[in-house]
Coordinates of C-alpha atoms in Angstrom, one line a residue:
M977 CA 143.3 -58.8 -44.9
A978 CA 141.8 -62.3 -44.6
W979 CA 141.7 -61.9 -40.9
F980 CA 139.7 -58.7 -41.2
D981 CA 137.2 -60.4 -43.6
H982 CA 136.9 -63.3 -41.1
L983 CA 136.3 -60.8 -38.3
L984 CA 133.5 -59.0 -40.2
T985 CA 131.9 -62.3 -41.3
S986 CA 132.0 -63.6 -37.7
F987 CA 130.4 -60.4 -36.4
Y988 CA 127.7 -60.4 -39.2
T989 CA 126.6 -63.9 -38.4
A990 CA 127.0 -63.9 -34.6
K991 CA 123.6 -64.4 -33.0
W992 CA 121.9 -65.7 -29.8
Q993 CA 119.6 -68.6 -30.6
V994 CA 116.8 -67.9 -28.1
T995 CA 114.6 -70.7 -29.3
P996 CA 114.8 -73.1 -32.3
G997 CA 112.8 -70.6 -34.4
Q998 CA 114.0 -67.3 -32.9
A999 CA 117.5 -65.8 -33.1
I1000 CA 118.8 -62.4 -32.0
Y1001 CA 121.7 -61.0 -34.0
Y1002 CA 124.3 -59.2 -32.0
R1003 CA 124.3 -56.6 -34.8
E1004 CA 120.9 -55.5 -33.5
I1005 CA 122.2 -54.9 -30.0
V1006 CA 125.4 -53.1 -31.2
G1007 CA 123.5 -51.0 -33.7
N1008 CA 121.0 -49.9 -31.1
A1009 CA 123.8 -49.1 -28.7
F1010 CA 125.3 -46.7 -31.3
G1011 CA 121.8 -45.3 -31.7
L1012 CA 121.6 -44.5 -28.0
G1013 CA 125.1 -43.0 -28.1
S1014 CA 124.0 -40.8 -31.0
A1015 CA 121.0 -39.6 -28.9
L1016 CA 123.3 -38.8 -25.9
F1017 CA 125.6 -36.8 -28.1
G1018 CA 122.5 -35.0 -29.5
L1019 CA 121.4 -34.1 -26.0
R1020 CA 124.8 -32.6 -25.4
R1021 CA 124.6 -30.8 -28.8
S1022 CA 127.8 -32.5 -30.0
A1023 CA 128.3 -33.0 -33.8
W1024 CA 129.5 -36.5 -32.9
A1025 CA 125.8 -37.4 -32.7
W1026 CA 125.7 -37.8 -36.5
P1027 CA 128.7 -40.1 -37.4
V1028 CA 127.9 -42.3 -34.4
G1029 CA 124.3 -42.5 -35.5
I1030 CA 125.4 -43.5 -39.1
V1031 CA 127.3 -46.5 -37.8
G1032 CA 124.2 -47.6 -36.0
N1033 CA 122.0 -47.0 -39.1
V1034 CA 124.2 -49.3 -41.2
L1035 CA 124.1 -52.1 -38.7
L1036 CA 120.3 -51.9 -38.2
F1037 CA 119.7 -51.8 -41.9
T1038 CA 121.2 -55.3 -42.2
V1039 CA 119.0 -56.4 -39.3
F1040 CA 115.6 -55.1 -40.3
M1041 CA 115.9 -56.5 -43.8
G1042 CA 115.3 -59.8 -42.0
Q1043 CA 114.7 -62.9 -44.2
A1044 CA 115.0 -60.8 -47.3
I1045 CA 118.8 -61.0 -47.1
G1046 CA 119.0 -64.3 -45.4
N1047 CA 118.6 -63.5 -41.7
D1048 CA 116.5 -66.0 -39.9
Q1049 CA 115.3 -63.5 -37.3
G1050 CA 111.9 -62.8 -38.8
T1051 CA 109.7 -60.8 -41.1
P1052 CA 111.5 -58.0 -43.0
L1053 CA 110.5 -54.5 -41.7
Y1054 CA 111.0 -52.6 -44.9
G1055 CA 109.9 -49.3 -43.4
Q1056 CA 112.3 -49.7 -40.5
A1057 CA 115.1 -50.7 -43.0
S1058 CA 114.4 -47.9 -45.5
R1059 CA 114.5 -45.3 -42.8
Q1060 CA 118.0 -46.3 -42.0
V1061 CA 119.0 -45.3 -45.5
F1062 CA 117.3 -41.9 -45.2
F1063 CA 118.8 -41.5 -41.7
I1064 CA 122.3 -41.7 -43.3
I1065 CA 121.4 -39.1 -45.9
T1066 CA 119.8 -36.8 -43.3
S1067 CA 122.7 -37.4 -40.9
V1068 CA 125.2 -36.2 -43.5
Y1069 CA 123.2 -33.0 -43.8
G1070 CA 122.9 -32.6 -40.0
W1071 CA 126.6 -33.3 -39.5
W1072 CA 127.5 -30.6 -42.1
R1073 CA 125.0 -28.1 -40.6
W1074 CA 126.2 -28.6 -37.0
Q1075 CA 129.9 -28.4 -37.9
R1076 CA 129.2 -25.2 -39.9
N1077 CA 127.3 -23.7 -36.9
K1078 CA 130.1 -24.6 -34.5
A1079 CA 132.8 -23.1 -36.8
R1080 CA 130.7 -19.9 -37.2
T1081 CA 129.8 -19.3 -33.5
H1082 CA 132.7 -21.1 -31.8
G1083 CA 130.1 -22.4 -29.3
P1084 CA 127.5 -25.2 -29.2
A1085 CA 126.7 -26.8 -32.6
V1086 CA 123.1 -25.8 -32.4
T1087 CA 120.8 -23.5 -30.4
P1088 CA 117.5 -25.3 -29.5
H1089 CA 114.4 -23.4 -30.5
W1090 CA 110.8 -24.0 -31.5
A1091 CA 109.9 -24.2 -35.2
S1092 CA 108.0 -21.2 -36.5
G1093 CA 104.2 -21.3 -37.1
R1094 CA 104.9 -21.2 -40.8
Q1095 CA 107.3 -24.2 -40.6
R1096 CA 104.7 -26.2 -38.6
A1097 CA 102.0 -25.4 -41.1
I1098 CA 104.2 -26.8 -43.9
F1099 CA 105.7 -29.8 -42.3
L1100 CA 102.9 -31.3 -40.3
P1101 CA 100.4 -31.6 -43.2
A1102 CA 103.2 -32.8 -45.5
A1103 CA 104.1 -35.5 -43.0
L1104 CA 100.5 -36.8 -42.7
V1105 CA 100.2 -36.9 -46.5
A1106 CA 103.6 -38.7 -46.7
V1107 CA 102.3 -41.3 -44.2
V1108 CA 99.3 -42.0 -46.4
L1109 CA 101.4 -42.2 -49.5
C1110 CA 104.0 -44.5 -47.9
F1111 CA 101.2 -46.8 -46.7
F1112 CA 100.0 -47.4 -50.2
V1113 CA 103.5 -47.7 -51.6
F1114 CA 104.6 -50.2 -48.8
R1115 CA 101.4 -52.2 -49.3
A1116 CA 102.0 -52.4 -53.0
V1117 CA 105.5 -53.6 -52.6
G1118 CA 104.4 -56.1 -49.9
A1119 CA 106.4 -57.7 -47.2
G1120 CA 107.0 -61.0 -48.9
F1121 CA 105.3 -62.7 -46.0
P1122 CA 101.8 -62.7 -44.6
V1123 CA 101.4 -59.6 -42.5
P1124 CA 98.3 -57.7 -41.0
W1125 CA 97.2 -54.5 -42.8
W1126 CA 98.4 -52.4 -39.9
Y1127 CA 102.0 -53.5 -40.5
Y1128 CA 102.1 -51.1 -43.5
L1129 CA 100.5 -48.2 -41.6
A1130 CA 102.9 -48.7 -38.6
D1131 CA 105.9 -48.8 -40.9
S1132 CA 104.8 -45.7 -42.7
W1133 CA 104.2 -43.8 -39.5
I1134 CA 107.7 -44.8 -38.2
F1135 CA 109.4 -44.1 -41.5
V1136 CA 108.0 -40.6 -42.0
G1137 CA 108.1 -39.7 -38.3
S1138 CA 111.8 -40.7 -38.1
M1139 CA 112.6 -38.6 -41.1
L1140 CA 110.9 -35.5 -39.7
A1141 CA 112.6 -36.0 -36.3
T1142 CA 116.0 -36.3 -37.8
Y1143 CA 115.6 -33.2 -40.0
A1144 CA 114.2 -31.3 -37.0
M1145 CA 117.2 -32.3 -35.0
A1146 CA 119.5 -31.0 -37.7
R1147 CA 117.6 -27.6 -37.6
G1148 CA 117.7 -27.5 -33.8
W1149 CA 113.9 -27.6 -33.4
V1150 CA 112.8 -28.6 -29.9
E1151 CA 109.9 -30.5 -31.5
F1152 CA 112.3 -33.2 -32.7
W1153 CA 112.0 -34.9 -29.3
L1154 CA 108.2 -34.9 -29.6
C1155 CA 108.5 -36.6 -33.0
W1156 CA 110.6 -39.4 -31.5
I1157 CA 107.9 -39.9 -28.8
A1158 CA 105.3 -40.3 -31.5
V1159 CA 107.5 -42.8 -33.3
D1160 CA 108.2 -44.9 -30.2
L1161 CA 104.5 -45.2 -29.3
V1162 CA 104.1 -47.1 -32.6
G1163 CA 107.6 -48.6 -33.0
V1164 CA 107.8 -50.5 -29.7
P1165 CA 104.6 -52.5 -30.1
E1166 CA 105.5 -53.3 -33.7
L1167 CA 109.0 -54.5 -32.9
L1168 CA 107.7 -56.7 -30.0
H1169 CA 105.1 -58.2 -32.3
F1170 CA 107.7 -59.2 -34.9
G1171 CA 110.3 -60.5 -32.4
Y1172 CA 112.9 -57.7 -32.6
Y1173 CA 113.2 -57.7 -28.8
P1174 CA 116.6 -55.8 -28.3
S1175 CA 115.3 -53.0 -30.5
A1176 CA 111.9 -52.9 -28.7
I1177 CA 113.6 -52.8 -25.3
L1178 CA 116.0 -50.0 -26.3
Y1179 CA 113.1 -48.1 -27.9
A1180 CA 111.3 -48.3 -24.6
V1181 CA 114.3 -47.0 -22.7
Y1182 CA 114.9 -44.4 -25.4
A1183 CA 111.3 -43.1 -24.9
A1184 CA 112.2 -42.2 -21.3
F1185 CA 115.4 -40.7 -22.4
V1186 CA 113.6 -38.6 -25.1
I1187 CA 111.3 -37.1 -22.5
W1188 CA 114.4 -36.1 -20.5
G1189 CA 116.0 -34.7 -23.7
F1190 CA 112.9 -32.7 -24.4
V1191 CA 113.0 -31.1 -21.0
V1192 CA 116.7 -30.3 -21.3
W1193 CA 116.3 -28.7 -24.7
L1194 CA 113.2 -26.8 -23.7
R1195 CA 115.1 -25.2 -20.8
I1196 CA 118.1 -24.3 -23.0
S1197 CA 115.7 -22.8 -25.6
R1198 CA 114.2 -20.5 -23.0
V1199 CA 117.7 -19.1 -22.2
E1200 CA 119.7 -19.2 -25.4
S1201 CA 117.0 -18.5 -28.1
P1202 CA 116.0 -15.1 -26.6
A1203 CA 119.7 -14.2 -26.3
R1204 CA 120.3 -15.2 -29.9
A1205 CA 117.4 -13.1 -31.0
A1206 CA 118.6 -10.1 -29.0
T1207 CA 122.1 -10.2 -30.6
P1208 CA 122.3 -7.7 -33.4
A1209 CA 123.2 -9.0 -36.8
P1210 CA 126.7 -8.1 -38.1
A1211 CA 126.8 -5.0 -40.3
A1212 CA 127.2 -5.7 -44.0
A1213 CA 130.7 -5.0 -45.3

């Protein structure tokens, strides 16, 4: 298996040296491509969204750790890297939930619908509190390099928003697209500032795609959610 080890090593170290002090690893490009593929499967309500996304998460984790694991790309984005770990955990849950739904209904893996007022009242305040807590935790841990104070706030916003978006997608909430828009509004400027250009470009493209996805799921929710609500529950045995 020496050839396979060599192949993995070559892929891991392959990069485009843009300037003497700036390199772009091909792992970042490939990882983001898998992320976009996951979003496309999610739009189509296919359970393949989750395993495809996991591959992208693993690759991007190795990218966003930056100089902390020897990459010469730039400052480690611990919030960006940490969320990849939680993406994998949440994706396992989403994969299981969508597969179970598909087996039970023999139809689409999920029926898009809005979260209830009670669910919003729980998750929105909890998310804001989590952003504040993560800000202090990330700042206490530090980046290992000089960074502005807003670095920790931006990473906290991206980290918590991404977790909420992924969980909402697993539940089939239409709001998950709106969560991604909120994440992109902060994530794109941060990635550009720290030199993660492929990710920044894809995030910008992804933002336009997210708006489209929101419109598609909104239309589906107006048709399928009322139909699901009108279907009588099966009688107890």
